């Protein structure tokens, strides 16, 4: 296994909005032996921990995060869901807003939390390094108004990072898939806060246990930090009340199970109202595609303080009550859950649209001149690819898009001819002609005027397979105004749009074989990546970039780049 020799230093400073106090966090990311599933791997960890530590800040705080890269690989860090107003330089995706931090180099991320609170997270945004480089980012309300707008006040909080674990170096898994053109090997386990749980080999002793008292109300902050898999999550015999998603409050609703795509977060309230016992908290795959997937289940245990337990030879045996999760392909449950999401009250949704965009999103296949060779191990001797509007995105290498855009030197880095609609109209979710399965490659961006009102229809296709693609837009939050099954019909489907209280998200899934409509105001200038958060899809090309132009004056323009911005 190719070893990752790494040593990062993250220095986090935040300034409290009222007391102007400075708090310093010193964080070291280094190669550490991590034992999972009976085997030890040298993995990147933060302060020797996997996952990385939780960063807790308040709305209005300013952060300064210095990363020093002593790794073998280039790396960059992304603060998922942070809007980064006028400041794409701190966003982090490699070759989009910055060149990666090369081995031996360093970079300081500086940004302010502006009108955001809730559960977000941070992760590497370089190839598959985020398989182990990630952690929670909790934004609490400002000290001037420190309480949550929840129907009840939680007694305690528990943060749950749902992840994936490979019993090998994830970078080797990626490199093999890039070489062969086949789908990457599936993970060997799912994890909750880095631990697989009772149902995996060599894992029971480390299964996480969370202690609660009878009658207590607990806030669960659930984050899907898995690399490639949407997940169902539930707690045995307990109802969950959803109160927030992607760091935006929601109208509370009760559910037995939640579904999160990679990148999404959901805050739920749980009342410990069951007989004292041990209850499994569990997650397993929601698999919407006709593709191989990891069908295992990760668990942790919710343990009531006054629950009895059986002992054997002096060891505690907590016989946890199993959680009932939906079937792996239960799209009806996933769709019903998502459909309940609404903002707590009326919101300001853009009504008159300046940019009406229609994006087909899905997989594809590149034909090989010599099929069935070592380099063509995809279906029928092809190579897997993915695209938006038939353009398979190619990440530049000689400069980042934002740096080239700011310097006025786009030649050889990107073009601005990304199509607003697919080049060919077809039955997107029907039996698609094989002549439409092969996209073109390109590094294409789409320009938006400052303050333009944007609507995007994200239309899944049946090319290779229909699938729920969790689409993430950097630098923005958006309103999810509509969704449906089949091909979007502008003449009939717009009448069903929710323009009163739609949910605000930063990542939203395209229903398998369906569409989702989002709206936002382009009031944040810069280069902003939009991509599927299934990482095997982003390296296949399921991405594009918006270039939001400057408005008028300093406060509507991109900040000057920092002096230590990495060079390619």
mmCIF file of N, CA and C in Angstrom, residues 398 404 408-414:
data_model
loop_
_atom_site.group_PDB
_atom_site.id
_atom_site.type_symbol
_atom_site.label_atom_id
_atom_site.label_comp_id
_atom_site.label_asym_id
_atom_site.label_seq_id
_atom_site.Cartn_x
_atom_site.Cartn_y
_atom_site.Cartn_z
ATOM 1 N N UNK A 398 -2.607 23.719 -14.874
ATOM 2 C CA UNK A 398 -1.569 24.745 -14.881
ATOM 3 C C UNK A 398 -1.928 25.958 -14.051
ATOM 4 N N UNK A 404 -6.909 32.258 -12.768
ATOM 5 C CA UNK A 404 -6.847 32.643 -14.181
ATOM 6 C C UNK A 404 -7.905 33.699 -14.502
ATOM 7 N N UNK A 408 -7.171 37.539 -15.604
ATOM 8 C CA UNK A 408 -7.544 37.800 -16.991
ATOM 9 C C UNK A 408 -6.769 36.955 -17.978
ATOM 10 N N UNK A 409 -6.382 35.735 -17.548
ATOM 11 C CA UNK A 409 -5.608 34.841 -18.418
ATOM 12 C C UNK A 409 -6.283 33.472 -18.522
ATOM 13 N N UNK A 410 -7.494 33.410 -19.067
ATOM 14 C CA UNK A 410 -8.198 32.128 -19.127
ATOM 15 C C UNK A 410 -7.662 31.164 -20.170
ATOM 16 N N UNK A 411 -6.922 31.661 -21.155
ATOM 17 C CA UNK A 411 -6.482 30.817 -22.265
ATOM 18 C C UNK A 411 -5.722 29.599 -21.748
ATOM 19 N N UNK A 412 -6.142 28.435 -22.199
ATOM 20 C CA UNK A 412 -5.495 27.197 -21.795
ATOM 21 C C UNK A 412 -5.941 26.678 -20.439
ATOM 22 N N UNK A 413 -6.795 27.442 -19.740
ATOM 23 C CA UNK A 413 -7.267 27.012 -18.423
ATOM 24 C C UNK A 413 -8.754 26.672 -18.472
ATOM 25 N N UNK A 414 -9.579 27.579 -19.000
ATOM 26 C CA UNK A 414 -11.011 27.322 -19.081
ATOM 27 C C UNK A 414 -11.608 28.162 -20.200
#
